[in-house]
């Protein structure tokens, strides 16, 4: 929405012209929200721009300053994905006294937050320095959850209790009992 010209005269108005965010976010990660703002005849005025959750709790906010009587700007927020499921967020631009329209000062959007962590089982024949290296690399990525089990101290029933997305076999002997 843009400012309205009535009888050829521009009216004071601040507005949210667009909101963009990924439709999908991973639990525990931050996701970015980009907001396009515009304003007419509000040069030098300031307003608070807020991101709220469904309950109206402010998750983040910034003070916006309008420069010039025909002002456009882009503002970004990084918001943590804290709850699994479809999450509704509200972008709220503070109304400035004398604005012609206030309906364009609020936008809502939905982000689907998923627990996308891949569960990995590293099954090793025996302790080895490679296991520590593999663990440090895998655990550096928030999208992976790693469990390490040693064959000699783990029975098969215990391993089968959980479901894993990825299985890594380390140093298992082949048919000739050679470790590969």
Tab-separated table of N, CA and C in Angstrom:
chain	number	residue	atom	x	y	z
A	1	UNK	N	0.847	-1.181	0.000
A	1	UNK	CA	0.000	0.000	0.000
A	1	UNK	C	0.882	1.230	0.000
A	2	UNK	N	0.418	2.272	-0.618
A	2	UNK	CA	1.184	3.516	-0.692
A	2	UNK	C	0.341	4.652	-0.149
A	3	UNK	N	0.974	5.803	-0.033
A	3	UNK	CA	0.255	6.982	0.445
A	3	UNK	C	-0.863	7.317	-0.530
A	4	UNK	N	-1.876	7.901	0.004
A	4	UNK	CA	-3.055	8.211	-0.800
A	4	UNK	C	-3.046	9.686	-1.166
A	5	UNK	N	-3.319	9.977	-2.449
A	5	UNK	CA	-3.449	11.365	-2.893
A	5	UNK	C	-4.936	11.660	-3.014
A	6	UNK	N	-5.415	12.592	-2.229
A	6	UNK	CA	-6.818	12.989	-2.287
A	6	UNK	C	-6.867	14.362	-2.935
A	7	UNK	N	-7.607	14.476	-4.021
A	7	UNK	CA	-7.699	15.731	-4.791
A	7	UNK	C	-6.320	16.232	-5.191
A	8	UNK	N	-5.395	15.271	-5.514
A	8	UNK	CA	-4.068	15.642	-5.969
A	8	UNK	C	-3.123	16.064	-4.867
A	9	UNK	N	-3.510	15.990	-3.586
A	9	UNK	CA	-2.668	16.392	-2.470
A	9	UNK	C	-2.214	15.136	-1.727
A	10	UNK	N	-0.874	14.967	-1.534
A	10	UNK	CA	-0.355	13.816	-0.808
A	10	UNK	C	-0.666	13.962	0.671
A	11	UNK	N	-0.974	12.857	1.292
A	11	UNK	CA	-1.284	12.830	2.722
A	11	UNK	C	-0.136	12.166	3.477
A	12	UNK	N	0.036	12.556	4.737
A	12	UNK	CA	1.033	11.919	5.591
A	12	UNK	C	0.699	10.441	5.708
A	13	UNK	N	1.718	9.610	5.505
A	13	UNK	CA	1.488	8.182	5.653
A	13	UNK	C	2.816	7.453	5.755
A	14	UNK	N	2.890	6.519	6.671
A	14	UNK	CA	3.998	5.567	6.769
A	14	UNK	C	3.377	4.202	6.522
A	15	UNK	N	4.101	3.339	5.825
A	15	UNK	CA	3.494	2.061	5.464
A	15	UNK	C	4.547	0.974	5.290
A	16	UNK	N	4.081	-0.253	5.475
A	16	UNK	CA	4.882	-1.443	5.208
A	16	UNK	C	4.513	-1.866	3.794
A	17	UNK	N	5.464	-1.763	2.879
A	17	UNK	CA	5.154	-2.117	1.489
A	17	UNK	C	5.463	-3.572	1.176
A	18	UNK	N	6.226	-4.237	2.021
A	18	UNK	CA	6.509	-5.646	1.781
A	18	UNK	C	7.219	-6.299	2.945
A	19	UNK	N	6.953	-7.593	3.127
A	19	UNK	CA	7.628	-8.405	4.140
A	19	UNK	C	8.058	-9.693	3.457
A	20	UNK	N	9.321	-10.044	3.605
A	20	UNK	CA	9.777	-11.314	3.042
A	20	UNK	C	10.591	-12.079	4.075
A	21	UNK	N	10.313	-13.375	4.140
A	21	UNK	CA	11.040	-14.296	5.011
A	21	UNK	C	10.898	-15.678	4.398
A	22	UNK	N	11.852	-16.551	4.675
A	22	UNK	CA	11.711	-17.922	4.212
A	22	UNK	C	10.463	-18.537	4.825
A	23	UNK	N	9.818	-19.386	4.084
A	23	UNK	CA	8.605	-20.060	4.585
A	23	UNK	C	8.956	-21.163	5.568
A	24	UNK	N	10.244	-21.566	5.602
A	24	UNK	CA	10.685	-22.672	6.439
A	24	UNK	C	11.900	-22.243	7.244
A	25	UNK	N	11.910	-22.573	8.533
A	25	UNK	CA	13.057	-22.303	9.394
A	25	UNK	C	13.307	-23.529	10.252
A	26	UNK	N	14.548	-23.687	10.690
A	26	UNK	CA	14.907	-24.828	11.516
A	26	UNK	C	14.931	-24.433	12.987
A	27	UNK	N	14.348	-25.276	13.811
A	27	UNK	CA	14.288	-25.051	15.251
A	27	UNK	C	15.685	-24.777	15.798
A	28	UNK	N	15.797	-23.721	16.596
A	28	UNK	CA	17.067	-23.371	17.222
A	28	UNK	C	17.942	-22.454	16.380
A	29	UNK	N	17.588	-22.261	15.121
A	29	UNK	CA	18.353	-21.359	14.251
A	29	UNK	C	17.648	-20.017	14.158
A	30	UNK	N	18.371	-19.009	13.706
A	30	UNK	CA	17.766	-17.708	13.410
A	30	UNK	C	17.328	-17.681	11.959
A	31	UNK	N	16.284	-16.928	11.673
A	31	UNK	CA	15.880	-16.695	10.294
A	31	UNK	C	15.719	-15.194	10.103
A	32	UNK	N	15.905	-14.746	8.861
A	32	UNK	CA	15.908	-13.320	8.556
A	32	UNK	C	14.563	-12.875	8.005
A	33	UNK	N	14.115	-11.722	8.472
A	33	UNK	CA	12.908	-11.081	7.966
A	33	UNK	C	13.347	-9.755	7.350
A	34	UNK	N	12.979	-9.529	6.102
A	34	UNK	CA	13.265	-8.263	5.417
A	34	UNK	C	11.964	-7.499	5.258
A	35	UNK	N	11.977	-6.237	5.651
A	35	UNK	CA	10.775	-5.409	5.621
A	35	UNK	C	11.059	-4.164	4.792
A	36	UNK	N	10.194	-3.926	3.812
A	36	UNK	CA	10.280	-2.718	2.996
A	36	UNK	C	9.305	-1.698	3.556
A	37	UNK	N	9.820	-0.500	3.854
A	37	UNK	CA	9.015	0.566	4.437
A	37	UNK	C	9.003	1.782	3.516
A	38	UNK	N	7.936	2.518	3.593
A	38	UNK	CA	7.844	3.769	2.861
A	38	UNK	C	7.141	4.805	3.713
A	39	UNK	N	7.334	6.072	3.364
A	39	UNK	CA	6.667	7.152	4.095
A	39	UNK	C	6.577	8.382	3.198
A	40	UNK	N	5.491	9.093	3.366
A	40	UNK	CA	5.279	10.355	2.656
A	40	UNK	C	5.040	11.467	3.667
A	41	UNK	N	5.683	12.593	3.441
A	41	UNK	CA	5.504	13.809	4.241
A	41	UNK	C	5.802	13.599	5.727
A	42	UNK	N	6.779	12.730	6.031
A	42	UNK	CA	7.153	12.474	7.432
A	42	UNK	C	8.648	12.691	7.658
A	43	UNK	N	9.264	13.557	6.879
A	43	UNK	CA	10.694	13.814	6.969
A	43	UNK	C	11.104	14.187	8.396
A	44	UNK	N	12.142	13.480	8.901
A	44	UNK	CA	12.665	13.753	10.235
A	44	UNK	C	11.922	13.054	11.355
A	45	UNK	N	10.777	12.466	11.084
A	45	UNK	CA	10.005	11.763	12.120
A	45	UNK	C	10.613	10.382	12.361
A	46	UNK	N	10.361	9.852	13.541
A	46	UNK	CA	10.821	8.505	13.879
A	46	UNK	C	9.636	7.662	14.321
A	47	UNK	N	9.788	6.357	14.150
A	47	UNK	CA	8.755	5.412	14.568
A	47	UNK	C	9.438	4.108	14.970
A	48	UNK	N	8.770	3.358	15.802
A	48	UNK	CA	9.298	2.069	16.232
A	48	UNK	C	8.727	0.967	15.336
A	49	UNK	N	9.597	0.104	14.836
A	49	UNK	CA	9.207	-1.051	14.042
A	49	UNK	C	9.445	-2.286	14.893
A	50	UNK	N	8.400	-3.098	15.073
A	50	UNK	CA	8.483	-4.256	15.963
A	50	UNK	C	8.119	-5.541	15.242
A	51	UNK	N	8.737	-6.623	15.680
A	51	UNK	CA	8.350	-7.975	15.283
A	51	UNK	C	7.780	-8.616	16.533
A	52	UNK	N	6.550	-9.147	16.410
A	52	UNK	CA	5.874	-9.757	17.554
A	52	UNK	C	5.472	-11.177	17.212
A	53	UNK	N	5.308	-11.987	18.266
A	53	UNK	CA	4.773	-13.322	18.051
A	53	UNK	C	3.256	-13.274	18.159
A	54	UNK	N	2.610	-14.418	18.066
A	54	UNK	CA	1.152	-14.494	18.064
A	54	UNK	C	0.538	-13.890	19.326
A	55	UNK	N	1.219	-14.029	20.449
A	55	UNK	CA	0.699	-13.497	21.716
A	55	UNK	C	0.936	-11.998	21.853
A	56	UNK	N	1.645	-11.400	20.912
A	56	UNK	CA	1.913	-9.966	20.982
A	56	UNK	C	3.208	-9.626	21.696
A	57	UNK	N	3.991	-10.643	22.057
A	57	UNK	CA	5.278	-10.402	22.703
A	57	UNK	C	6.265	-9.865	21.677
A	58	UNK	N	6.928	-8.773	22.011
A	58	UNK	CA	7.905	-8.171	21.103
A	58	UNK	C	9.165	-9.026	21.098
A	59	UNK	N	9.533	-9.536	19.915
A	59	UNK	CA	10.727	-10.356	19.745
A	59	UNK	C	11.943	-9.509	19.395
A	60	UNK	N	11.708	-8.422	18.661
A	60	UNK	CA	12.786	-7.507	18.284
A	60	UNK	C	12.159	-6.196	17.822
A	61	UNK	N	12.921	-5.116	17.937
A	61	UNK	CA	12.405	-3.819	17.492
A	61	UNK	C	13.559	-2.893	17.122
A	62	UNK	N	13.244	-1.944	16.251
A	62	UNK	CA	14.224	-0.950	15.817
A	62	UNK	C	13.509	0.386	15.667
A	63	UNK	N	14.261	1.464	15.865
A	63	UNK	CA	13.737	2.804	15.631
A	63	UNK	C	14.040	3.183	14.181
A	64	UNK	N	13.004	3.607	13.476
A	64	UNK	CA	13.108	3.992	12.073
A	64	UNK	C	13.064	5.512	11.984
A	65	UNK	N	13.959	6.105	11.201
A	65	UNK	CA	13.935	7.540	10.944
A	65	UNK	C	13.620	7.752	9.473
A	66	UNK	N	12.613	8.567	9.203
A	66	UNK	CA	12.224	8.851	7.825
A	66	UNK	C	13.042	10.030	7.317
A	67	UNK	N	13.719	9.822	6.193
A	67	UNK	CA	14.540	10.888	5.615
A	67	UNK	C	13.865	11.368	4.341
A	68	UNK	N	13.514	12.604	4.293
A	68	UNK	CA	12.853	13.166	3.119
A	68	UNK	C	11.356	12.947	3.163
A	69	UNK	N	10.652	13.669	2.321
A	69	UNK	CA	9.194	13.566	2.294
A	69	UNK	C	8.699	12.403	1.456
A	70	UNK	N	9.604	11.736	0.744
A	70	UNK	CA	9.272	10.556	-0.045
A	70	UNK	C	10.353	9.532	0.291
A	71	UNK	N	10.147	8.764	1.356
A	71	UNK	CA	11.190	7.933	1.951
A	71	UNK	C	10.892	6.447	1.779
A	72	UNK	N	11.918	5.699	1.349
A	72	UNK	CA	11.817	4.243	1.262
A	72	UNK	C	13.065	3.637	1.886
A	73	UNK	N	12.879	2.525	2.606
A	73	UNK	CA	14.022	1.847	3.204
A	73	UNK	C	13.708	0.380	3.449
A	74	UNK	N	14.772	-0.404	3.607
A	74	UNK	CA	14.648	-1.822	3.905
A	74	UNK	C	15.277	-2.072	5.264
A	75	UNK	N	14.575	-2.824	6.107
A	75	UNK	CA	15.050	-3.133	7.451
A	75	UNK	C	15.039	-4.655	7.609
A	76	UNK	N	16.107	-5.200	8.204
A	76	UNK	CA	16.197	-6.645	8.418
A	76	UNK	C	16.244	-6.974	9.899
A	77	UNK	N	15.642	-8.084	10.238
A	77	UNK	CA	15.662	-8.623	11.598
A	77	UNK	C	16.106	-10.071	11.521
A	78	UNK	N	16.861	-10.526	12.517
A	78	UNK	CA	17.149	-11.949	12.686
A	78	UNK	C	16.400	-12.411	13.922
A	79	UNK	N	15.505	-13.381	13.715
A	79	UNK	CA	14.622	-13.846	14.780
A	79	UNK	C	14.905	-15.329	15.052
A	80	UNK	N	14.981	-15.735	16.321
A	80	UNK	CA	15.200	-17.158	16.608
A	80	UNK	C	13.926	-17.976	16.403
A	81	UNK	N	14.075	-19.155	15.823
A	81	UNK	CA	12.963	-20.097	15.662
A	81	UNK	C	12.921	-20.948	16.926
A	82	UNK	N	11.965	-20.651	17.804
A	82	UNK	CA	11.939	-21.275	19.126
A	82	UNK	C	10.926	-22.404	19.277
A	83	UNK	N	9.874	-22.402	18.457
A	83	UNK	CA	8.820	-23.411	18.607
A	83	UNK	C	8.556	-24.106	17.286
A	84	UNK	N	8.327	-25.422	17.349
A	84	UNK	CA	8.048	-26.206	16.155
A	84	UNK	C	6.612	-25.958	15.703
A	85	UNK	N	6.408	-25.953	14.392
A	85	UNK	CA	5.072	-25.793	13.823
A	85	UNK	C	4.946	-24.476	13.087
A	86	UNK	N	3.745	-24.225	12.591
A	86	UNK	CA	3.484	-22.977	11.872
A	86	UNK	C	3.388	-21.848	12.890
A	87	UNK	N	4.300	-20.887	12.757
A	87	UNK	CA	4.372	-19.763	13.685
A	87	UNK	C	3.951	-18.490	12.962
A	88	UNK	N	3.021	-17.768	13.571
A	88	UNK	CA	2.566	-16.504	12.992
A	88	UNK	C	3.328	-15.360	13.649
A	89	UNK	N	3.825	-14.454	12.814
A	89	UNK	CA	4.547	-13.288	13.290
A	89	UNK	C	3.852	-12.032	12.781
A	90	UNK	N	4.012	-10.957	13.528
A	90	UNK	CA	3.362	-9.683	13.203
A	90	UNK	C	4.438	-8.613	13.085
A	91	UNK	N	4.408	-7.875	11.996
A	91	UNK	CA	5.271	-6.707	11.820
A	91	UNK	C	4.397	-5.501	12.108
A	92	UNK	N	4.842	-4.676	13.045
A	92	UNK	CA	4.029	-3.548	13.488
A	92	UNK	C	4.849	-2.267	13.416
A	93	UNK	N	4.401	-1.334	12.600
A	93	UNK	CA	5.055	-0.035	12.451
A	93	UNK	C	4.251	0.992	13.238
A	94	UNK	N	4.899	1.624	14.194
A	94	UNK	CA	4.232	2.612	15.060
A	94	UNK	C	3.548	3.692	14.218
A	95	UNK	N	2.317	4.000	14.602
A	95	UNK	CA	1.537	5.040	13.922
A	95	UNK	C	2.029	6.409	14.387
A	96	UNK	N	2.209	7.293	13.426
A	96	UNK	CA	2.617	8.673	13.727
A	96	UNK	C	1.367	9.543	13.663
A	97	UNK	N	1.249	10.426	14.627
A	97	UNK	CA	0.093	11.311	14.705
A	97	UNK	C	-0.117	12.039	13.374
A	98	UNK	N	-1.337	11.972	12.872
A	98	UNK	CA	-1.677	12.672	11.636
A	98	UNK	C	-1.605	11.814	10.390
A	99	UNK	N	-1.277	10.514	10.530
A	99	UNK	CA	-1.220	9.639	9.358
A	99	UNK	C	-2.609	9.485	8.748
A	100	UNK	N	-2.658	9.494	7.431
A	100	UNK	CA	-3.928	9.359	6.712
A	100	UNK	C	-4.517	7.958	6.884
A	101	UNK	N	-3.674	6.926	6.832
A	101	UNK	CA	-4.144	5.545	6.969
A	101	UNK	C	-3.243	4.794	7.937
A	102	UNK	N	-3.845	3.997	8.810
A	102	UNK	CA	-3.050	3.182	9.740
A	102	UNK	C	-3.176	1.694	9.429
A	103	UNK	N	-4.040	1.334	8.481
A	103	UNK	CA	-4.223	-0.081	8.129
A	103	UNK	C	-2.969	-0.672	7.497
A	104	UNK	N	-2.148	0.179	6.887
A	104	UNK	CA	-0.955	-0.311	6.212
A	104	UNK	C	0.289	-0.302	7.115
A	105	UNK	N	0.090	-0.187	8.437
A	105	UNK	CA	1.187	-0.171	9.400
A	105	UNK	C	1.375	-1.533	10.075
A	106	UNK	N	0.664	-2.543	9.588
A	106	UNK	CA	0.739	-3.866	10.217
A	106	UNK	C	0.657	-4.941	9.136
A	107	UNK	N	1.506	-5.943	9.275
A	107	UNK	CA	1.491	-7.102	8.372
A	107	UNK	C	1.711	-8.363	9.199
A	108	UNK	N	1.123	-9.447	8.756
A	108	UNK	CA	1.329	-10.744	9.396
A	108	UNK	C	1.910	-11.711	8.373
A	109	UNK	N	2.695	-12.657	8.866
A	109	UNK	CA	3.231	-13.700	7.997
A	109	UNK	C	3.451	-14.956	8.828
A	110	UNK	N	3.580	-16.092	8.139
A	110	UNK	CA	3.724	-17.385	8.810
A	110	UNK	C	5.022	-18.044	8.361
A	111	UNK	N	5.726	-18.634	9.327
A	111	UNK	CA	6.933	-19.408	9.058
A	111	UNK	C	6.720	-20.788	9.676
A	112	UNK	N	6.999	-21.818	8.901
A	112	UNK	CA	6.896	-23.189	9.391
A	112	UNK	C	8.247	-23.569	9.995
A	113	UNK	N	8.267	-23.780	11.315
A	113	UNK	CA	9.500	-24.122	12.019
A	113	UNK	C	9.535	-25.634	12.192
A	114	UNK	N	10.605	-26.245	11.694
A	114	UNK	CA	10.734	-27.701	11.769
A	114	UNK	C	11.980	-28.074	12.556
A	115	UNK	N	11.897	-29.239	13.176
A	115	UNK	CA	13.068	-29.781	13.859
A	115	UNK	C	13.801	-30.620	12.828
A	116	UNK	N	14.646	-29.978	12.049
A	116	UNK	CA	15.283	-30.616	10.906
A	116	UNK	C	16.615	-31.266	11.212
A	117	UNK	N	16.895	-31.486	12.474
A	117	UNK	CA	18.182	-32.086	12.804
A	117	UNK	C	18.229	-33.534	12.347
A	118	UNK	N	19.258	-33.843	11.593
A	118	UNK	CA	19.481	-35.214	11.143
A	118	UNK	C	20.165	-35.974	12.279
A	119	UNK	N	19.609	-37.135	12.615
A	119	UNK	CA	20.209	-37.966	13.662
A	119	UNK	C	21.194	-38.923	13.012
A	120	UNK	N	22.437	-38.866	13.495
A	120	UNK	CA	23.513	-39.682	12.929
A	120	UNK	C	24.041	-40.617	14.007
A	121	UNK	N	24.213	-41.888	13.620
A	121	UNK	CA	24.856	-42.867	14.489
A	121	UNK	C	26.204	-43.214	13.882
A	122	UNK	N	27.262	-43.014	14.642
A	122	UNK	CA	28.592	-43.452	14.235
A	122	UNK	C	28.866	-44.714	15.032
A	123	UNK	N	28.864	-45.836	14.350
A	123	UNK	CA	29.101	-47.132	14.973
A	123	UNK	C	30.538	-47.525	14.679
A	124	UNK	N	31.360	-47.631	15.725
A	124	UNK	CA	32.793	-47.892	15.551
A	124	UNK	C	33.145	-49.257	16.119
A	125	UNK	N	34.111	-49.896	15.461
A	125	UNK	CA	34.561	-51.210	15.925
A	125	UNK	C	35.358	-51.081	17.221
A	126	UNK	N	36.149	-49.990	17.319
A	126	UNK	CA	36.961	-49.756	18.518
A	126	UNK	C	37.295	-48.267	18.583
A	127	UNK	N	37.799	-47.796	19.729
A	127	UNK	CA	38.176	-46.379	19.829
A	127	UNK	C	39.252	-46.034	18.795
A	128	UNK	N	39.171	-44.797	18.288
A	128	UNK	CA	40.127	-44.380	17.254
A	128	UNK	C	40.172	-42.851	17.222
A	129	UNK	N	41.324	-42.238	16.929
A	129	UNK	CA	41.414	-40.764	16.840
A	129	UNK	C	40.497	-40.163	15.773
A	130	UNK	N	40.193	-40.926	14.721
A	130	UNK	CA	39.297	-40.423	13.675
A	130	UNK	C	37.917	-40.076	14.231
A	131	UNK	N	37.492	-40.814	15.232
A	131	UNK	CA	36.144	-40.609	15.791
A	131	UNK	C	36.028	-39.208	16.374
A	132	UNK	N	37.063	-38.776	17.088
A	132	UNK	CA	37.050	-37.427	17.658
A	132	UNK	C	36.998	-36.377	16.555
A	133	UNK	N	37.738	-36.595	15.476
A	133	UNK	CA	37.741	-35.646	14.358
A	133	UNK	C	36.379	-35.604	13.684
A	134	UNK	N	35.805	-36.766	13.450
A	134	UNK	CA	34.476	-36.816	12.832
A	134	UNK	C	33.452	-36.128	13.730
A	135	UNK	N	33.514	-36.406	15.018
A	135	UNK	CA	32.578	-35.794	15.974
A	135	UNK	C	32.675	-34.269	15.938
A	136	UNK	N	33.893	-33.728	15.941
A	136	UNK	CA	34.044	-32.265	15.971
A	136	UNK	C	33.506	-31.629	14.696
A	137	UNK	N	33.677	-32.298	13.563
A	137	UNK	CA	33.172	-31.752	12.300
A	137	UNK	C	31.649	-31.798	12.256
A	138	UNK	N	31.081	-32.928	12.626
A	138	UNK	CA	29.624	-33.091	12.563
A	138	UNK	C	28.927	-32.184	13.574
A	139	UNK	N	29.444	-32.108	14.783
A	139	UNK	CA	28.790	-31.314	15.821
A	139	UNK	C	28.944	-29.808	15.599
A	140	UNK	N	29.812	-29.400	14.687
A	140	UNK	CA	29.941	-27.973	14.363
A	140	UNK	C	28.741	-27.475	13.568
A	141	UNK	N	27.959	-28.388	13.012
A	141	UNK	CA	26.774	-28.031	12.234
A	141	UNK	C	25.533	-28.278	13.083
A	142	UNK	N	24.731	-27.230	13.306
A	142	UNK	CA	23.546	-27.335	14.155
A	142	UNK	C	22.471	-28.257	13.600
A	143	UNK	N	22.582	-28.623	12.335
A	143	UNK	CA	21.549	-29.460	11.727
A	143	UNK	C	21.773	-30.944	11.956
A	144	UNK	N	22.849	-31.305	12.681
A	144	UNK	CA	23.142	-32.710	12.931
A	144	UNK	C	23.213	-33.004	14.420
A	145	UNK	N	22.738	-34.175	14.772
A	145	UNK	CA	22.838	-34.684	16.146
A	145	UNK	C	23.565	-36.021	16.058
A	146	UNK	N	24.719	-36.145	16.702
A	146	UNK	CA	25.574	-37.323	16.559
A	146	UNK	C	25.617	-38.135	17.843
A	147	UNK	N	25.487	-39.475	17.688
A	147	UNK	CA	25.731	-40.420	18.788
A	147	UNK	C	26.814	-41.365	18.326
A	148	UNK	N	27.742	-41.666	19.215
A	148	UNK	CA	28.830	-42.593	18.913
A	148	UNK	C	28.657	-43.814	19.803
A	149	UNK	N	28.702	-44.989	19.181
A	149	UNK	CA	28.603	-46.253	19.920
A	149	UNK	C	29.732	-47.156	19.462
A	150	UNK	N	30.334	-47.873	20.423
A	150	UNK	CA	31.367	-48.852	20.111
A	150	UNK	C	30.735	-50.234	20.076
A	151	UNK	N	31.104	-51.031	19.082
A	151	UNK	CA	30.508	-52.355	18.901
A	151	UNK	C	30.775	-53.249	20.093
A	152	UNK	N	31.977	-53.197	20.634
A	152	UNK	CA	32.308	-54.110	21.729
A	152	UNK	C	31.606	-53.766	23.040
A	153	UNK	N	31.072	-52.557	23.177
A	153	UNK	CA	30.385	-52.190	24.413
A	153	UNK	C	28.891	-51.942	24.193
A	154	UNK	N	28.396	-52.231	23.010
A	154	UNK	CA	27.000	-51.965	22.683
A	154	UNK	C	26.376	-53.220	22.102
A	155	UNK	N	25.224	-53.589	22.634
A	155	UNK	CA	24.557	-54.722	22.011
A	155	UNK	C	23.608	-54.220	20.928
A	156	UNK	N	23.285	-55.077	20.005
A	156	UNK	CA	22.484	-54.690	18.836
A	156	UNK	C	21.118	-54.164	19.236
A	157	UNK	N	20.511	-54.726	20.265
A	157	UNK	CA	19.175	-54.290	20.689
A	157	UNK	C	19.200	-52.834	21.140
A	158	UNK	N	20.280	-52.418	21.783
A	158	UNK	CA	20.391	-51.034	22.242
A	158	UNK	C	20.483	-50.066	21.058
A	159	UNK	N	21.213	-50.459	20.037
A	159	UNK	CA	21.364	-49.628	18.848
A	159	UNK	C	20.030	-49.476	18.128
A	160	UNK	N	19.234	-50.533	18.100
A	160	UNK	CA	17.965	-50.523	17.374
A	160	UNK	C	16.837	-49.807	18.109
A	161	UNK	N	17.052	-49.366	19.328
A	161	UNK	CA	16.011	-48.667	20.090
A	161	UNK	C	15.646	-47.320	19.477
A	162	UNK	N	16.604	-46.680	18.817
A	162	UNK	CA	16.372	-45.365	18.228
A	162	UNK	C	16.443	-45.441	16.717
A	163	UNK	N	15.799	-44.482	16.072
A	163	UNK	CA	15.853	-44.371	14.618
A	163	UNK	C	16.870	-43.300	14.252
A	164	UNK	N	17.682	-43.598	13.258
A	164	UNK	CA	18.701	-42.662	12.801
A	164	UNK	C	18.490	-42.373	11.323
A	165	UNK	N	18.880	-41.180	10.910
A	165	UNK	CA	18.785	-40.796	9.504
A	165	UNK	C	20.024	-41.228	8.728
A	166	UNK	N	21.170	-41.267	9.428
A	166	UNK	CA	22.439	-41.598	8.783
A	166	UNK	C	23.205	-42.558	9.686
A	167	UNK	N	23.826	-43.564	9.088
A	167	UNK	CA	24.661	-44.518	9.812
A	167	UNK	C	26.068	-44.441	9.245
A	168	UNK	N	27.056	-44.241	10.120
A	168	UNK	CA	28.458	-44.241	9.717
A	168	UNK	C	29.112	-45.431	10.401
A	169	UNK	N	29.716	-46.302	9.603
A	169	UNK	CA	30.451	-47.449	10.144
A	169	UNK	C	31.936	-47.123	10.060
A	170	UNK	N	32.633	-47.268	11.190
A	170	UNK	CA	34.049	-46.917	11.221
A	170	UNK	C	34.878	-48.135	11.621
A	171	UNK	N	35.861	-48.483	10.757
A	171	UNK	CA	36.838	-49.543	11.033
A	171	UNK	C	36.195	-50.910	11.272
A	172	UNK	N	35.151	-51.227	10.517
A	172	UNK	CA	34.556	-52.555	10.636
A	172	UNK	C	35.361	-53.532	9.795
A	173	UNK	N	35.586	-54.728	10.327
A	173	UNK	CA	36.358	-55.704	9.534
A	173	UNK	C	35.520	-56.237	8.368
A	174	UNK	N	36.211	-56.514	7.252
A	174	UNK	CA	35.515	-57.126	6.128
A	174	UNK	C	35.470	-58.637	6.333
A	175	UNK	N	35.099	-59.359	5.321
A	175	UNK	CA	34.949	-60.817	5.437
A	175	UNK	C	36.255	-61.511	5.782
A	176	UNK	N	37.396	-60.880	5.462
A	176	UNK	CA	38.708	-61.445	5.759
A	176	UNK	C	39.276	-60.899	7.076
A	177	UNK	N	38.406	-60.215	7.869
A	177	UNK	CA	38.788	-59.624	9.155
A	177	UNK	C	39.814	-58.508	9.016
A	178	UNK	N	39.811	-57.842	7.859
A	178	UNK	CA	40.667	-56.682	7.640
A	178	UNK	C	39.821	-55.451	7.902
A	179	UNK	N	40.322	-54.545	8.755
A	179	UNK	CA	39.585	-53.319	9.082
A	179	UNK	C	39.625	-52.356	7.903
A	180	UNK	N	38.437	-51.858	7.526
A	180	UNK	CA	38.371	-50.933	6.400
A	180	UNK	C	37.892	-49.576	6.845
